[in-house]
PDB file of C-alpha atoms in Angstrom:
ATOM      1  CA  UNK A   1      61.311 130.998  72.805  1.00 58.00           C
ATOM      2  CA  UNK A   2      58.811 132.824  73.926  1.00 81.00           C
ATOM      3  CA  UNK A   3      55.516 133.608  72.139  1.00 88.00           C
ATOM      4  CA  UNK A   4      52.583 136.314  73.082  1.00 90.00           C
ATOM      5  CA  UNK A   5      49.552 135.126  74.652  1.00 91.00           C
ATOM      6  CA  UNK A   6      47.529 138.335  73.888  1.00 93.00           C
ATOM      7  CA  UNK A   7      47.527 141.101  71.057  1.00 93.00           C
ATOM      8  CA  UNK A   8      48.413 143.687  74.019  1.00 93.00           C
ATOM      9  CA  UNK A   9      51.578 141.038  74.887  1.00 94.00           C
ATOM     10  CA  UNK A  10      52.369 141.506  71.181  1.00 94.00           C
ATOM     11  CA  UNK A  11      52.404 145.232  70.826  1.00 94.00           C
ATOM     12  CA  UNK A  12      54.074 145.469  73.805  1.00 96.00           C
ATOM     13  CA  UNK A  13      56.917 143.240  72.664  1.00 96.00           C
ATOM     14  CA  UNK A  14      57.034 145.261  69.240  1.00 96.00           C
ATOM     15  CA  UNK A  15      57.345 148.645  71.443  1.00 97.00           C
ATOM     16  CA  UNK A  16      60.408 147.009  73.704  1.00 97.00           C
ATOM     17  CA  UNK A  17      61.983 145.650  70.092  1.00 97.00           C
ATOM     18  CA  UNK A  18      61.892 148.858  68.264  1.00 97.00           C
ATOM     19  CA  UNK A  19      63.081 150.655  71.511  1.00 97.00           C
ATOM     20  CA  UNK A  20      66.022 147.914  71.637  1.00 97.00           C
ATOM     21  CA  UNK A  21      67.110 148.236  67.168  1.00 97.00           C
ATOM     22  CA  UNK A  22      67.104 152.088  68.357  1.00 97.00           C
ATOM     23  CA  UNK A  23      63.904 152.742  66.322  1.00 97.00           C
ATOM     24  CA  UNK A  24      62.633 154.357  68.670  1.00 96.00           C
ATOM     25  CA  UNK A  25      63.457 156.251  72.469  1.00 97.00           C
ATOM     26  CA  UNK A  26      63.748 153.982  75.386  1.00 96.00           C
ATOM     27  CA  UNK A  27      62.261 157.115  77.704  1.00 96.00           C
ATOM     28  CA  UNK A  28      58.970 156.213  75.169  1.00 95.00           C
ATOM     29  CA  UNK A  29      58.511 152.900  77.116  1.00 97.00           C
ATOM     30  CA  UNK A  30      55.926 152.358  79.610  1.00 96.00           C
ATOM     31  CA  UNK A  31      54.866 149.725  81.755  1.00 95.00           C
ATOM     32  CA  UNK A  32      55.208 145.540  80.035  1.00 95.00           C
ATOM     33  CA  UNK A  33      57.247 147.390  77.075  1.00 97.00           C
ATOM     34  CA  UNK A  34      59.898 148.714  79.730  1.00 97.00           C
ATOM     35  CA  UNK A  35      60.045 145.687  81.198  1.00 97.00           C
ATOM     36  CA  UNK A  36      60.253 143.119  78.624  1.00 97.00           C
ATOM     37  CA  UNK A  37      63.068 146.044  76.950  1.00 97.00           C
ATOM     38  CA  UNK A  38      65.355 145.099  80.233  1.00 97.00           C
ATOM     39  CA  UNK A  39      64.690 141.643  80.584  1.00 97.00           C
ATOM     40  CA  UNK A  40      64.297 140.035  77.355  1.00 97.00           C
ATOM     41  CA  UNK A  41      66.791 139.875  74.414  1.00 96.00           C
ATOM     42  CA  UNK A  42      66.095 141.005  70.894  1.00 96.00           C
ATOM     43  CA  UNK A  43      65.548 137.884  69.320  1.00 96.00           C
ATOM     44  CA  UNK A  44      63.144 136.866  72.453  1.00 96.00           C
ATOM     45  CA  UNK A  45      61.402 140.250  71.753  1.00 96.00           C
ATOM     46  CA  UNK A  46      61.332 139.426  67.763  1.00 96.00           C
ATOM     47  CA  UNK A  47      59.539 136.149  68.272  1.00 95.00           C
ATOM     48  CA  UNK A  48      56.949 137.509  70.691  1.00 94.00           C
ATOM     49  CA  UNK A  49      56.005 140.564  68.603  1.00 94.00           C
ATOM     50  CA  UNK A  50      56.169 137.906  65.025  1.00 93.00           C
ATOM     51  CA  UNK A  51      53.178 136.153  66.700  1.00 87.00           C
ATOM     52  CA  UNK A  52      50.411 135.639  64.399  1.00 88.00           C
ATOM     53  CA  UNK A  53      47.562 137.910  66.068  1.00 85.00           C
ATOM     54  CA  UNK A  54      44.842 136.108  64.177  1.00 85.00           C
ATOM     55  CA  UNK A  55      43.927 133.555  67.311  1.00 85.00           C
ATOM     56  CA  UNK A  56      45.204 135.986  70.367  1.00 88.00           C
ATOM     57  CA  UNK A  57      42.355 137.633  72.667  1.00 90.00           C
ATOM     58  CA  UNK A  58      42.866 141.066  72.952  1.00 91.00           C
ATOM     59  CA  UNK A  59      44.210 140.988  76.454  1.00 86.00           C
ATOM     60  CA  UNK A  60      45.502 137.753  78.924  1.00 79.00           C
ATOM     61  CA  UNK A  61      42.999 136.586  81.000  1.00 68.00           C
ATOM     62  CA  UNK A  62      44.752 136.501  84.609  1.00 53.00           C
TER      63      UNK A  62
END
């Protein structure tokens, strides 16, 4: 399972999981959100955003 590699990863993941429990509108989505929302599955997307932040740089380095 997947796990994030940056706090940005992470609150993506969180966006694309409460757009996918119906938390929240899918039209809200933008950019790594949308896409992780139509390519990952929940529990992918619940792993990724449960990620403990304390260690992750604030963006990937690419």
């Amino acid at each position: 399972m997947p796990e994030a590699k940056s706090k940005a990863q992470q609150q993506a993941a969180g966006a694309a999981l409460s757009a996918k429990r119906g938390e929240t509108d899918v039209g809200d989505l933008q950019g790594a959100s949308k896409q992780m929302y139509q390519s990952m599955s929940e529990d992918e997307l619940e792993e990724m955003a449960s990620t403990d932040r304390s260690d992750l740089p604030e963006s990937a380095a690419d």
